[in-house]
Amino acid sequence: MSTTLLTGSEAAALGAKLAKIEVLAYYPITPAFPAMERLNKFIEDGELRARFVRVECDHSALAAALGASLVGCRTFTVTNSQGLLYMTEVAYHVAGLRQPIVMAVANRALSAPHSRFPEQGDAISQGASGWIQLFCENNQEVLDNTLQAFKIAEKCHLPVMVNYEGYIQSHTLEEVTIPEQEQVDPFLPLVRRATLDVENPQAVNTVASPEFYQDYKYRQNEGMDLALQVIDQVAAEYAQGFGRNWSGLIETYRMDEAEQAIVAMGSMISEARVVVDALREQGKKVGLVKVRAWRPFPFQKLRDILEGVSLVTVLDKNIVFGLGGALATEVKSALYGFNETRINSYVLGLGGRDTRAEELTQVLNLSESMTEPQNTFEWFGM
Amino acid sequence: MSLRIEDLPQADLFGPGNASCRGCGAAIAGRQAMKALGSRTIVTIPASCMATLSGSNQKTAWQVPFYHTLFEIAPAVSSGIRAGLEAQGIKEVQVVSWAGDAGSADIGFQSLSGAAERNEDMIHVCYDNEMYMNTGGQMGSQTPLYAATSNTTLGKPTKKKNMLAIMEAHGIGYVASASIAYPLDLISKVRKAAAREGFSYIHILAPCYRGWNIPGDQTVEFARRAVECGLWELFEVEDGKRTRNYEPSFISVADYLLPQGRFKHITKEQVDSVQESVNRHYGRGRSEG
Ligand SMILES: Cc1ncc(C[n+]2csc(CCOP(=O)(O)OP(=O)(O)O)c2C)c(N)n1
């Protein structure tokens, strides 16, 4: 193992390289493109033996990855924002076909208005697509989650998105420890499952009648149920093999005897750790709950963790119009009917607006000072 | 050198059990093409009649791997299939995307053009019934001038987009037209494409009797008249060299157009203008070489 400075883009590319992807397909977009270019460089330099399909659009990128996956190859793609929206039709289809494709998403705000800055709205838009979604708080986790994603995908027969934020992660150097290939290989053995195979002809995606369709969907959701266990197991196995423990579906930070909790995902987690430290210093019993897996959503775990906590402040770097923050909505539905916890929801940081420790502290102060139960959500930073 | 019916394999790799209407041109095209492609073939078909009639639930009419893709993506999926086979060192497999006229020339055009430009090692077949039959018979870019469809009931006001010229302009190695009424010509062309490396495009006229409003037992007959009147030229462009594969007998275009219900509203002037365009194209009597 060696430790070096890497951007999130480089960490994602390196993760895919260490996973020995066999086919790569993508269509350029900002801020995901440095990860793409890095992968091509690995291929050109002979460090990665993968085929690159140079498609003409994002929609075809995921389609080409799908074709390769259907003949049994380990495949990878990268995108964000408009590219992800453009891929959406194929994304649902990939999940329905149970293909273990891994996609890195350098989260970026959606148009209109045009913005190239970070936000999680693109990933959130895929919440019903059937993809497992992991969020990363720093570049080390981008690399580690990319490796874990392949294992989770192949065990659950479901595709996985690895989310990291544009610029804040994709373009920022951080210290990252890189595992050795010899460590990765036994962690990620390639088990080939070719669906399209001339030696064993099968028909894929024949028209399903009402007698069949719902059963397929039931099975597909069972894959998500399985992922609730697999994500934890894979994180534990990774911790054992690589010495870094990302705790599976959810990680808690200083939640011992916590009366208050912050719940968030992605890059805000690193800042929230600083906030929690400062508040604990002041004697406040505040803790942090990091949702690492947004799909499948860890309802049960969250309930257990938030048992006895009186105030939960949920931070959402996304907006579902007419509804509010996506994470808060899920947290409320997880806790509904189980306990009396107050849940305050804040939407902040859209399109690159700051979400540093400073801002997060202000949000917590606002949340604490709220006397009436807050039933919808509040905007922060207007 | 020329192919004979008795030389063709007996086995049908596509056909038995398919859910097409009787007299379906698309199914005939599929059966013919599979005589040339053989069992080591992976077929992708986007949303269309052909995808729908190919299988439902646990049944399939294909003896080879078949994947019913999303509407726009068959050539892109096939590109990925080829990449995946190459990555595993799996050789001697025909990778074919097989799409209707919408799946090729309209909604599917972007991925088709992309795959052609990349010169992917695959064959794309457009089976052309000149309208969107799977959704009930709307017009598209391959619908000919004046043809009535379910959403151009008075006749389409614009011309059929020339897909063969467009695909030829991609500079790919092999481009050919075919008609289900000339099976040996069709099969030899698919064979030629299969023997080549790189991207090949074959555009097959495959009438739909329902859309064209002709009797169900006349599908092949109208696929023949289209060729004999000169409106559907049988030709190929191999490495830039253009060959006309069949000299039509030049029956009048009226004999092709007027019996079809979809041209019920066509005027005499319109028929004459179509006849003139054919005459101009062939320079009548002058070989194009
Ligand atoms: C994205 C998307 N848009 C629209 C449709 C609906 N649709 C399915 S098949 C079809 C028409 C297919 O026409 P064509 O390619 O000419 O084949 P045909 O059915 O005529 O054989 C349409 C519009 C779809 N399946 N997917």
XYZ file of C-alpha atoms and ligand atoms in Angstrom:
697
model
C 0.000 0.000 0.000
C 1.127 3.507 -0.736
C -0.326 6.862 0.213
C -0.458 9.705 -2.243
C -2.458 12.782 -3.189
C -5.369 12.014 -5.519
C -8.435 13.794 -6.811
C -11.782 12.037 -6.523
C -11.679 11.509 -10.276
C -8.334 9.766 -10.033
C -9.559 7.709 -7.099
C -12.595 6.514 -9.083
C -10.447 5.670 -12.098
C -7.925 3.870 -9.953
C -10.710 1.901 -8.272
C -11.963 0.716 -11.662
C -8.447 -0.140 -12.753
C -7.769 -2.154 -9.605
C -11.107 -3.918 -10.191
C -9.705 -4.889 -13.622
C -12.697 -3.717 -15.578
C -12.878 -5.349 -18.996
C -15.066 -2.898 -20.875
C -15.366 0.843 -20.415
C -17.919 3.096 -22.098
C -18.677 6.730 -21.346
C -19.527 10.035 -22.961
C -17.618 13.120 -21.817
C -19.191 15.529 -19.346
C -17.939 17.973 -16.719
C -16.897 17.363 -13.948
C -16.718 13.581 -14.514
C -14.359 13.752 -17.493
C -10.999 13.630 -15.666
C -11.943 10.169 -14.357
C -12.731 9.117 -17.919
C -9.512 10.464 -19.363
C -7.504 8.848 -16.603
C -8.989 5.474 -17.499
C -8.121 5.924 -21.169
C -4.578 6.771 -20.166
C -4.387 3.562 -18.126
C -5.541 1.646 -21.210
C -3.180 3.457 -23.579
C -0.259 2.893 -21.242
C -1.053 -0.808 -21.068
C -1.758 -0.657 -17.332
C -5.376 -1.686 -17.821
C -6.433 -4.322 -20.319
C -9.919 -3.040 -21.057
C -11.849 -2.348 -24.248
C -13.069 1.196 -24.607
C -16.272 1.779 -26.585
C -16.130 5.352 -27.815
C -19.851 5.994 -28.078
C -21.643 9.022 -29.504
C -23.772 9.847 -26.442
C -24.407 9.058 -22.774
C -27.463 6.967 -23.577
C -25.343 4.747 -25.821
C -22.570 4.680 -23.211
C -24.732 2.833 -20.742
C -26.195 0.755 -23.594
C -22.718 -0.343 -24.690
C -21.763 -1.123 -21.088
C -24.944 -3.172 -20.906
C -24.079 -5.144 -24.043
C -20.665 -5.971 -22.619
C -22.171 -6.910 -19.271
C -24.676 -9.210 -20.952
C -21.839 -11.211 -22.482
C -20.321 -11.499 -19.014
C -17.732 -8.731 -18.778
C -17.002 -6.533 -15.781
C -18.011 -3.086 -17.008
C -17.756 0.474 -15.801
C -19.026 3.873 -16.802
C -18.791 7.421 -15.494
C -21.144 10.376 -15.805
C -23.133 13.049 -13.969
C -26.025 15.522 -14.209
C -27.383 15.783 -17.780
C -25.492 12.663 -18.810
C -27.146 10.724 -16.019
C -30.577 12.088 -16.905
C -29.998 11.168 -20.533
C -29.021 7.649 -19.450
C -32.073 7.262 -17.250
C -34.092 5.103 -19.620
C -31.179 2.691 -19.920
C -30.474 2.869 -16.177
C -33.908 1.477 -15.314
C -33.480 -1.172 -17.985
C -30.049 -2.248 -16.682
C -31.505 -2.712 -13.206
C -34.433 -4.701 -14.577
C -31.981 -6.959 -16.403
C -30.040 -7.349 -13.127
C -26.684 -6.413 -14.635
C -23.852 -5.622 -12.187
C -22.588 -2.486 -13.925
C -20.746 0.034 -11.761
C -21.076 3.730 -12.512
C -19.155 6.586 -10.935
C -21.223 9.761 -10.674
C -19.495 13.102 -10.077
C -22.635 14.720 -8.697
C -23.532 18.003 -10.347
C -26.542 20.336 -10.370
C -29.173 19.828 -13.053
C -30.174 22.339 -15.698
C -32.049 24.772 -15.885
C -30.515 27.136 -15.075
C -27.220 25.816 -16.295
C -24.723 25.088 -13.545
C -21.623 22.987 -13.498
C -21.309 22.927 -9.725
C -21.838 20.252 -7.092
C -25.192 19.050 -5.832
C -26.781 15.656 -5.331
C -29.934 16.208 -7.364
C -28.684 14.092 -10.269
C -28.261 10.970 -8.124
C -31.520 11.657 -6.300
C -33.368 11.680 -9.636
C -32.438 8.004 -9.955
C -33.911 7.009 -6.626
C -36.541 4.729 -8.150
C -34.318 3.347 -10.921
C -33.274 0.161 -9.149
C -29.606 1.084 -8.763
C -27.861 0.625 -5.467
C -26.417 4.016 -4.530
C -23.408 4.676 -2.348
C -22.300 8.179 -1.327
C -18.669 8.965 -0.534
C -17.466 11.551 1.944
C -13.856 11.814 0.740
C -11.551 10.595 -1.987
C -10.325 7.601 -0.029
C -13.892 6.462 0.152
C -14.329 7.027 -3.586
C -11.599 4.494 -4.238
C -12.732 2.075 -1.544
C -16.397 2.306 -2.513
C -15.608 1.703 -6.170
C -13.934 -1.575 -5.246
C -16.745 -2.518 -2.896
C -19.327 -1.545 -5.517
C -18.219 -4.296 -7.891
C -18.479 -6.867 -5.154
C -21.900 -5.653 -4.039
C -23.155 -5.461 -7.645
C -21.985 -8.948 -8.524
C -23.382 -10.476 -5.330
C -26.790 -8.813 -5.616
C -27.022 -8.866 -9.440
C -27.802 -5.187 -9.372
C -26.030 -2.124 -10.735
C -24.318 0.295 -8.339
C -23.711 4.043 -8.483
C -20.751 5.448 -6.612
C -21.510 9.103 -5.915
C -18.909 11.749 -5.195
C -19.422 15.468 -5.596
C -18.179 17.443 -8.539
C -15.176 19.687 -7.827
C -15.414 19.333 -4.024
C -14.251 15.764 -4.589
C -13.700 15.245 -8.313
C -11.132 18.024 -8.596
C -9.694 18.258 -5.091
C -6.517 16.515 -4.019
C -6.648 14.484 -0.835
C -4.449 11.890 0.731
C -5.479 8.447 -0.471
C -4.004 5.100 0.419
C -3.881 2.846 -2.612
C -4.244 -0.890 -2.084
C -1.964 -3.337 -3.868
C -3.337 -5.287 -6.816
C -2.481 -8.496 -4.912
C -4.852 -7.414 -2.154
C -7.641 -6.520 -4.543
C -7.590 -9.663 -6.691
C -8.702 -12.108 -3.980
C -11.288 -9.592 -2.768
C -12.781 -9.285 -6.257
C -12.558 -12.618 -8.098
C -14.243 -12.470 -11.495
C -17.197 -14.812 -11.721
C -18.376 -14.764 -15.305
C -22.100 -14.965 -15.953
C -22.790 -14.554 -19.648
C -26.452 -14.035 -20.419
C -25.931 -13.725 -24.171
C -23.873 -16.741 -25.127
C -23.848 -18.538 -28.482
C -23.093 -21.802 -26.667
C -26.228 -21.423 -24.585
C -28.787 -19.336 -26.463
C -31.319 -17.470 -24.368
C -33.890 -14.808 -25.101
C -33.519 -11.663 -23.025
C -36.320 -9.249 -22.225
C -39.132 -11.015 -24.006
C -42.496 -9.335 -23.620
C -43.799 -9.992 -20.086
C -47.507 -10.386 -19.540
C -49.286 -9.337 -16.334
C -48.838 -12.894 -15.004
C -45.077 -12.362 -15.049
C -44.193 -8.700 -14.780
C -44.953 -8.117 -11.121
C -43.011 -11.235 -10.142
C -39.948 -9.901 -11.937
C -40.287 -6.670 -9.984
C -40.685 -8.602 -6.734
C -37.452 -10.451 -7.452
C -35.708 -7.239 -8.381
C -36.651 -5.713 -5.055
C -35.451 -8.853 -3.303
C -32.057 -7.960 -4.764
C -32.314 -4.673 -2.903
C -33.248 -6.489 0.306
C -30.220 -8.698 -0.155
C -28.072 -5.608 -0.626
C -29.026 -4.462 2.897
C -26.969 -7.363 4.184
C -24.370 -7.506 1.457
C -23.319 -3.857 1.795
C -22.570 -4.422 5.489
C -20.811 -7.727 4.837
C -18.671 -6.290 2.058
C -17.679 -3.310 4.204
C -16.632 -5.699 6.984
C -14.677 -7.874 4.604
C -13.021 -4.792 3.159
C -12.090 -3.577 6.615
C -10.468 -6.910 7.296
C -8.537 -7.054 4.051
C -7.617 -3.420 3.653
C -7.732 -1.985 7.169
C -10.295 0.716 6.457
C -13.756 0.386 7.937
C -16.592 2.264 6.257
C -19.245 0.505 8.368
C -21.649 -0.576 5.640
C -25.016 1.052 5.134
C -24.640 3.677 7.835
C -21.772 5.020 9.850
C -22.284 6.771 13.149
C -19.909 9.326 14.584
C -19.958 10.280 18.273
C -23.507 9.065 18.695
C -22.848 7.830 22.230
C -25.601 9.262 24.437
C -26.449 11.717 21.676
C -29.544 13.845 22.202
C -29.192 15.442 18.794
C -28.113 13.989 15.491
C -27.159 15.323 12.100
C -28.111 13.029 9.218
C -26.442 13.639 5.840
C -24.659 12.060 2.882
C -21.613 12.799 0.755
C -19.041 15.529 1.187
C -21.017 17.342 3.914
C -20.125 14.437 6.202
C -16.475 15.472 6.443
C -17.503 18.992 7.442
C -20.164 17.711 9.832
C -17.522 15.693 11.694
C -15.727 18.970 12.448
C -18.975 20.548 13.630
C -19.771 17.612 15.904
C -16.292 17.718 17.428
C -16.669 21.412 18.213
C -20.117 20.967 19.759
C -19.024 17.998 21.833
C -16.165 20.188 23.027
C -18.823 22.610 24.267
C -20.513 19.758 26.109
C -23.400 19.362 23.685
C -24.522 15.805 23.083
C -24.527 15.928 19.301
C -23.675 13.072 16.975
C -23.533 12.385 13.270
C -25.238 9.735 11.153
C -23.698 9.216 7.761
C -26.006 7.551 5.275
C -23.587 5.740 3.011
C -26.191 3.667 1.170
C -29.119 5.735 -0.035
C -30.461 2.791 -2.032
C -31.400 0.422 -0.589
C -32.442 2.828 2.154
C -31.436 1.445 5.563
C -34.758 1.965 7.345
C -34.228 -0.471 10.182
C -30.686 0.605 10.979
C -31.652 4.222 11.030
C -34.517 3.512 13.416
C -32.217 1.655 15.776
C -29.586 4.372 15.691
C -31.997 7.258 16.209
C -33.864 5.566 19.049
C -33.816 7.967 21.991
C -32.493 10.919 20.017
C -34.782 13.897 20.525
C -33.784 16.150 17.625
C -32.632 15.068 14.175
C -31.428 17.622 11.649
C -31.331 16.308 8.099
C -29.142 18.048 5.537
C -30.131 17.705 1.897
C -28.031 18.919 -1.009
C -30.950 18.326 -3.349
C -34.518 19.425 -3.790
C -37.434 17.293 -4.857
C -39.852 19.958 -6.037
C -43.082 20.088 -4.149
C -41.724 17.700 -1.551
C -38.423 18.899 -0.061
C -35.125 17.193 0.702
C -35.007 13.601 -0.458
C -32.994 12.280 2.478
C -35.257 13.961 5.031
C -38.292 12.444 3.362
C -36.792 8.973 3.733
C -35.691 9.619 7.331
C -39.195 10.713 8.259
C -40.731 7.671 6.648
C -38.226 5.434 8.459
C -39.097 6.866 11.846
C -42.800 7.407 11.358
C -44.842 5.461 13.902
C -41.746 4.283 15.777
C -40.666 7.182 17.926
C -41.288 10.790 18.827
C -38.078 12.231 17.454
C -38.339 15.747 16.036
C -37.018 15.815 12.489
C -35.983 19.136 10.990
C -35.164 19.221 7.319
C -32.892 21.717 5.543
C -32.166 22.093 1.865
C -28.830 23.763 1.264
C -25.766 23.904 -0.928
C -27.581 23.662 -4.238
C -25.533 24.324 -7.356
C -22.318 24.726 -5.386
C -23.466 27.072 -2.589
C -21.179 26.635 0.435
C -21.758 23.871 2.952
C -18.679 24.295 5.136
C -18.533 23.674 8.883
C -19.539 27.321 9.351
C -22.768 26.922 7.431
C -23.575 23.582 8.994
C -23.170 25.084 12.471
C -25.651 27.802 11.551
C -28.117 25.187 10.328
C -27.843 23.310 13.613
C -28.434 26.508 15.588
C -31.532 27.217 13.532
C -32.755 23.691 13.994
C -32.244 23.845 17.753
C -34.055 27.160 18.056
C -37.086 25.906 16.187
C -39.871 25.694 18.782
C -42.732 24.416 16.644
C -42.503 21.027 15.006
C -41.289 21.559 11.469
C -43.439 19.510 9.200
C -41.987 20.322 5.805
C -38.533 21.702 5.149
C -36.596 24.936 5.319
C -34.222 26.516 2.867
C -30.846 27.457 4.263
C -28.551 30.093 2.820
C -31.080 32.224 0.976
C -21.012 -18.737 -58.068
C -24.567 -17.611 -57.584
C -26.458 -19.000 -54.664
C -29.199 -21.599 -55.136
C -32.121 -22.364 -52.843
C -30.981 -25.981 -52.522
C -27.623 -24.821 -51.131
C -29.266 -23.124 -48.160
C -29.326 -24.707 -44.715
C -32.607 -26.463 -43.946
C -32.702 -25.373 -40.328
C -34.634 -22.250 -39.421
C -32.849 -20.313 -36.698
C -35.667 -17.817 -36.591
C -39.275 -18.466 -37.324
C -41.164 -21.341 -35.828
C -43.464 -20.124 -33.104
C -43.124 -16.434 -33.804
C -46.140 -14.288 -33.133
C -46.263 -12.345 -36.394
C -49.374 -11.747 -38.454
C -49.628 -14.195 -41.330
C -47.871 -12.638 -44.285
C -45.580 -10.507 -42.113
C -42.704 -9.142 -44.195
C -40.468 -8.621 -41.175
C -40.677 -12.283 -40.156
C -39.877 -13.383 -43.722
C -36.822 -11.124 -43.722
C -35.670 -12.602 -40.407
C -36.019 -16.154 -41.607
C -34.092 -15.416 -44.801
C -31.272 -13.548 -43.077
C -30.723 -16.331 -40.549
C -30.027 -18.730 -43.434
C -26.885 -16.677 -43.979
C -25.928 -15.810 -40.398
C -25.911 -19.207 -38.769
C -26.038 -20.315 -35.180
C -23.067 -18.340 -33.838
C -25.014 -15.105 -33.991
C -26.156 -12.693 -31.283
C -29.152 -10.632 -32.341
C -30.319 -7.414 -30.708
C -33.686 -5.995 -31.718
C -35.079 -2.727 -30.394
C -38.754 -2.062 -29.670
C -40.651 -2.889 -32.869
C -42.956 -5.524 -34.304
C -39.968 -7.816 -34.758
C -39.013 -7.574 -31.075
C -42.575 -8.170 -29.984
C -43.232 -11.113 -32.251
C -39.895 -12.693 -31.301
C -40.990 -13.948 -27.931
C -43.085 -13.423 -24.878
C -42.727 -14.676 -21.325
C -40.890 -17.998 -21.540
C -41.159 -18.456 -25.312
C -38.806 -17.350 -28.046
C -38.772 -17.785 -31.818
C -34.976 -17.528 -31.942
C -32.562 -20.441 -31.811
C -29.712 -18.001 -31.195
C -29.157 -15.511 -28.354
C -31.726 -12.757 -28.819
C -32.104 -9.577 -26.806
C -35.053 -7.218 -27.104
C -33.441 -3.839 -26.412
C -34.735 -0.367 -25.738
C -35.854 1.493 -28.848
C -32.749 3.624 -29.530
C -29.913 1.401 -28.479
C -29.545 -1.797 -30.499
C -26.391 -0.697 -32.383
C -24.836 0.626 -29.158
C -25.636 -2.578 -27.277
C -24.187 -4.603 -30.133
C -21.031 -2.469 -29.984
C -20.738 -3.373 -26.322
C -21.384 -7.034 -27.095
C -18.562 -7.030 -29.625
C -16.235 -5.294 -27.164
C -17.174 -7.828 -24.496
C -16.556 -10.786 -26.803
C -13.190 -9.344 -27.839
C -12.243 -8.765 -24.216
C -12.822 -12.479 -23.601
C -11.193 -13.589 -26.848
C -14.437 -15.088 -28.137
C -14.196 -15.233 -31.921
C -16.342 -16.098 -34.896
C -19.560 -14.695 -33.594
C -21.815 -12.575 -35.789
C -23.061 -9.534 -33.908
C -26.217 -8.182 -35.475
C -28.543 -5.339 -34.616
C -31.849 -5.701 -36.379
C -34.225 -2.760 -36.280
C -37.317 -1.416 -37.946
C -37.285 1.794 -39.917
C -37.936 3.900 -36.790
C -35.329 1.978 -34.796
C -32.838 2.584 -37.627
C -33.623 5.865 -39.346
C -35.420 7.896 -36.695
C -35.135 7.347 -32.942
C -32.362 4.771 -33.420
C -30.364 6.810 -35.886
C -27.942 8.350 -33.400
C -26.647 5.043 -32.105
C -26.651 3.560 -35.620
C -24.604 6.440 -36.980
C -22.231 6.220 -34.013
C -21.633 2.504 -34.457
C -21.111 2.950 -38.205
C -18.649 5.799 -37.721
C -16.678 3.681 -35.242
C -16.722 0.913 -37.851
C -17.815 -1.599 -35.225
C -17.446 -5.198 -36.362
C -21.160 -5.881 -36.761
C -24.073 -5.865 -39.156
C -27.045 -3.565 -38.843
C -30.170 -4.632 -40.665
C -33.017 -2.204 -41.164
C -36.189 -4.045 -42.034
C -38.294 -1.378 -43.568
C -42.072 -1.512 -43.591
C -42.123 2.235 -44.120
C -44.083 3.034 -40.981
C -44.346 2.467 -37.221
C -46.390 -0.698 -37.154
C -45.864 -1.759 -33.569
C -47.642 1.374 -32.399
C -50.418 1.090 -34.936
C -49.009 2.461 -38.174
C -47.822 6.062 -37.847
C -45.567 7.760 -40.380
C -41.820 8.104 -40.060
C -38.889 9.253 -42.146
C -39.041 6.041 -44.201
C -42.681 6.530 -45.137
C -42.793 7.422 -48.830
C -44.240 10.605 -50.242
C -48.059 10.532 -50.484
C -48.517 7.383 -48.381
C -51.409 7.559 -45.935
C -50.666 6.420 -42.386
C -52.652 6.567 -39.173
C -51.402 10.089 -38.514
C -51.082 11.322 -42.097
C -54.452 10.191 -43.337
C -54.269 12.461 -46.376
C -50.834 11.246 -47.378
C -47.323 12.112 -46.194
C -46.244 15.482 -47.547
C -42.477 14.828 -47.579
C -40.154 12.312 -49.194
C -38.610 9.137 -47.797
C -35.193 9.898 -46.284
C -32.498 8.105 -48.258
C -30.932 5.916 -45.578
C -28.770 3.977 -48.002
C -27.105 7.189 -49.197
C -26.704 8.353 -45.611
C -25.111 5.092 -44.530
C -22.902 5.069 -47.622
C -21.735 8.552 -46.614
C -20.402 7.059 -43.363
C -17.684 5.464 -45.478
C -18.371 1.965 -44.150
C -17.234 -1.100 -46.069
C -20.551 -2.558 -47.077
C -23.964 -1.064 -47.771
C -26.740 -2.969 -49.521
C -30.423 -2.805 -50.259
C -32.559 -5.924 -50.443
C -36.159 -7.019 -50.772
C -37.877 -10.047 -49.284
C -39.116 -10.916 -52.794
C -35.520 -11.704 -53.849
C -34.368 -14.119 -51.142
C -31.211 -15.296 -52.864
C -30.057 -11.730 -53.410
C -30.908 -10.927 -49.788
C -29.159 -13.989 -48.390
C -26.018 -13.450 -50.481
C -25.820 -9.898 -49.202
C -26.112 -10.958 -45.582
C -23.455 -13.590 -46.256
C -21.173 -10.995 -47.754
C -21.659 -8.723 -44.766
C -21.030 -11.619 -42.390
C -17.767 -12.509 -44.114
C -16.420 -8.998 -43.733
C -14.860 -7.252 -40.785
C -16.176 -3.866 -39.776
C -19.579 -2.327 -40.093
C -22.132 -3.392 -42.710
C -25.559 -1.932 -43.313
C -28.351 -3.803 -45.063
C -31.696 -2.163 -45.713
C -34.462 -4.641 -46.493
C -37.808 -3.651 -47.928
C -40.246 -5.760 -45.909
C -43.835 -4.714 -46.544
C -46.483 -4.826 -43.844
C -49.773 -5.750 -45.440
C -51.768 -4.116 -42.679
C -49.965 -0.813 -42.886
C -49.924 -0.852 -46.654
C -53.512 -1.938 -46.822
C -52.990 -4.830 -49.236
C -54.168 -8.456 -48.944
C -52.158 -10.553 -46.497
C -50.987 -12.943 -49.185
C -49.561 -10.082 -51.290
C -46.633 -9.018 -49.074
C -44.016 -10.656 -51.247
C -45.782 -9.562 -54.435
C -45.567 -5.893 -53.433
C -41.971 -6.302 -52.315
C -41.413 -7.525 -55.888
C -43.371 -4.751 -57.608
C -41.437 -2.128 -55.633
C -38.285 -3.473 -57.248
C -39.729 -4.140 -60.706
C -41.104 -0.597 -61.037
C -37.715 0.813 -60.093
C -38.736 2.539 -56.845
C -36.689 0.129 -54.700
C -33.369 -0.451 -56.403
C -31.404 -3.568 -55.487
C -27.761 -2.591 -55.203
C -24.711 -2.833 -53.023
C -21.723 -0.629 -52.344
C -18.708 -2.700 -51.490
C -15.607 -0.782 -50.476
C -16.935 2.195 -52.374
C -17.802 0.243 -55.538
C -21.463 0.463 -56.451
C -23.151 -2.440 -58.236
C -26.754 -2.725 -59.310
C -27.676 -6.325 -58.546
C -30.871 -6.537 -60.530
C -32.219 -4.916 -63.666
C -35.882 -4.178 -63.086
C -38.480 -4.798 -65.770
C -39.897 -1.300 -65.251
C -43.523 -2.070 -64.734
C -45.288 1.244 -64.266
C -45.185 2.743 -60.774
C -48.962 2.896 -60.992
C -49.012 -0.921 -60.899
C -47.156 -0.714 -57.600
C -48.886 2.267 -56.018
C -52.526 2.114 -57.027
C -53.484 -1.311 -55.630
C -52.235 -0.278 -52.174
C -54.829 1.164 -49.846
C -52.299 3.588 -48.400
C -52.132 5.350 -51.798
C -55.904 5.509 -52.189
C -55.855 9.306 -52.268
C -52.998 9.649 -54.745
C -53.748 11.827 -57.786
C -52.767 11.090 -61.369
C -50.283 13.989 -61.290
C -48.688 12.573 -58.182
C -48.335 9.133 -59.777
C -46.805 10.780 -62.848
C -44.316 12.679 -60.703
C -43.257 9.462 -58.990
C -42.880 7.791 -62.398
C -40.771 10.710 -63.557
C -38.476 10.452 -60.570
C -37.906 6.772 -61.349
C -37.206 7.523 -64.993
C -34.767 10.222 -64.017
C -32.971 7.945 -61.550
C -32.420 5.154 -64.049
C -31.920 7.411 -67.088
C -33.998 4.644 -68.659
C -31.751 2.370 -70.681
C -28.525 4.000 -69.527
C -26.509 1.807 -67.154
C -25.103 3.599 -64.130
C -22.269 1.116 -63.675
C -38.356 5.529 -26.177
C -39.545 4.915 -26.814
N -40.412 5.696 -27.516
C -41.468 5.140 -28.107
C -41.712 3.803 -28.033
C -42.936 3.222 -28.688
N -42.647 2.420 -29.874
C -42.404 1.098 -29.778
S -42.155 0.371 -31.252
C -42.447 1.817 -32.066
C -42.448 1.871 -33.566
C -41.481 0.956 -34.198
O -41.437 1.236 -35.553
P -40.374 0.550 -36.494
O -38.992 0.705 -35.969
O -40.587 1.110 -37.852
O -40.714 -1.001 -36.447
P -42.125 -1.710 -36.771
O -42.880 -1.794 -35.499
O -42.813 -0.907 -37.825
O -41.768 -3.051 -37.259
C -42.680 2.853 -31.171
C -42.973 4.246 -31.597
C -40.777 3.019 -27.287
N -40.910 1.695 -27.148
N -39.722 3.596 -26.723
